[in-house]
Amino acid sequence: MNIKEEILKLKEMKKAVILAHNYQIPEIQDLADFVGDSLELSKHSKKINAPLIVFCGVRFMAETAKILSPRKKVLLPALDAGCPLADTILPDQLLALRAKHPDAWVVSYVNTSAQIKALSDVCCTSSNAVAVVKNVPVKKVIFVPDKNLGNWVAKNVPEKEIIIWQGFCYVHEQFTLEELERAKKRLPDAEILVHPECRSEVVEHADFVLSTAGMLAHAKKSSAKRFIVGTEEGMLHKLKKESPDKEFYSLGCAKTCVNMKKTTLRQLRDSLAKERYEIDLEKEIIAKASVALERMIEYI
Ligand code: 13P
Ligand code: SF4
């Protein structure tokens, strides 16, 4: 039996569901029951009936699934698959900011720890951040932790005062305006799609600013035949799979999220076999964080 067959057999035996983010390696994406962006994965994890969820992604995503489905067992196959962006803000720092701006609501990007979500009023993802900030019933917002997504939101919601935490994603921060201008010259007929975690000057010069699921949907319906993609290189696999008649290129050289690539087929098999590494969160954290996550779904 090869490793893929082993995984499928274990999955059936344990009545497990495998979820994978769009940045996972192609072999994992192809084996998963559902592949999506952060918002789709959050919504999907809530709907699942199976008792066991194996989350191929990074820790904050598996934690989000646990918060939304606390009675299910949620596993993260690669123990150290974290998100450096999520680590840029600590609970004490957020508490200090809240104390300084008591009239503001805290809107936290899902790329945060469960503890930060528990201290937030509402969460958002890259695909709904603008809508969430527009719809919160206050004029002042503390937006954490991504400065580039925060700037994108501030540009699109000028009627609100937004205090932006200065965290960033080291993968998306690598895309430059020079790369974008060179790509435009080389492929003038191609559309440029970038993730809102890219630097503001890159976002301003792109044709479309989209979450990973937004890129997939856009590529399918666009009349363009070629696309330059400013996000983690794992995206190209799904874009090519879903729009096989179109061409996709990374913006500049390919950029890789090391943590997203930590999940291998071996780790997925061992995770299923040994039911490791289980996401374990305090009940109080789950209760508070789920209010912020459920509100996100209410505000979009
Ligand atoms: P999406 O929600 O667009 O999938 O983004 C998640 C992420 O980690 C981007 O770096
Ligand atoms: Fe975190 Fe950036 Fe990796 Fe997304 S691509 S998981 S934001 S480090």
PDB file of C-alpha atoms and ligand atoms in Angstrom, residues 21 23 58 60-61 82-86 109 111 146 168-172 197 231-232 256-260, ligand 2:
ATOM      1  CA  HIS A  21      -5.406  25.692   2.912  1.00  0.00           C
ATOM      2  CA  TYR A  23      -1.001  27.214   0.103  1.00  0.00           C
ATOM      3  CA  VAL A  58      -0.972  26.649  10.146  1.00  0.00           C
ATOM      4  CA  PHE A  60      -4.216  29.711  13.868  1.00  0.00           C
ATOM      5  CA  MET A  61      -6.377  27.993  11.233  1.00  0.00           C
ATOM      6  CA  GLY A  82       2.907  28.610  13.050  1.00  0.00           C
ATOM      7  CA  CYS A  83       2.298  31.970  11.395  1.00  0.00           C
ATOM      8  CA  PRO A  84       4.940  34.649  12.094  1.00  0.00           C
ATOM      9  CA  LEU A  85       2.342  37.344  11.329  1.00  0.00           C
ATOM     10  CA  ALA A  86       0.062  35.995  14.090  1.00  0.00           C
ATOM     11  CA  TYR A 109      -7.564  39.353  11.306  1.00  0.00           C
ATOM     12  CA  ASN A 111      -4.194  35.292  11.442  1.00  0.00           C
ATOM     13  CA  ASP A 146      -1.396  43.155   9.585  1.00  0.00           C
ATOM     14  CA  PHE A 168       3.286  42.053   8.493  1.00  0.00           C
ATOM     15  CA  CYS A 169       3.632  38.747   6.675  1.00  0.00           C
ATOM     16  CA  TYR A 170       7.264  38.161   5.660  1.00  0.00           C
ATOM     17  CA  VAL A 171       6.118  36.236   2.552  1.00  0.00           C
ATOM     18  CA  HIS A 172       3.866  38.939   1.094  1.00  0.00           C
ATOM     19  CA  GLU A 197      -1.107  41.354   2.748  1.00  0.00           C
ATOM     20  CA  THR A 231       0.714  35.607  -3.210  1.00  0.00           C
ATOM     21  CA  GLU A 232       2.278  32.422  -1.833  1.00  0.00           C
ATOM     22  CA  THR A 256       7.185  30.433  -0.175  1.00  0.00           C
ATOM     23  CA  CYS A 257       5.621  30.293   3.282  1.00  0.00           C
ATOM     24  CA  VAL A 258       7.912  27.840   5.091  1.00  0.00           C
ATOM     25  CA  ASN A 259       5.254  27.005   7.684  1.00  0.00           C
ATOM     26  CA  MET A 260       2.630  26.141   5.088  1.00  0.00           C
TER      27      MET A 260
HETATM   28 FE1  SF4 B   2       1.262  33.575   7.922  1.00  0.00          FE
HETATM   29 FE2  SF4 B   2       2.180  34.818   5.758  1.00  0.00          FE
HETATM   30 FE3  SF4 B   2       2.359  32.178   5.938  1.00  0.00          FE
HETATM   31 FE4  SF4 B   2      -0.021  33.359   5.563  1.00  0.00          FE
HETATM   32  S1  SF4 B   2       1.712  33.319   4.145  1.00  0.00           S
HETATM   33  S2  SF4 B   2       0.450  31.706   6.998  1.00  0.00           S
HETATM   34  S3  SF4 B   2       0.258  35.214   6.783  1.00  0.00           S
HETATM   35  S4  SF4 B   2       3.384  33.692   7.242  1.00  0.00           S
END
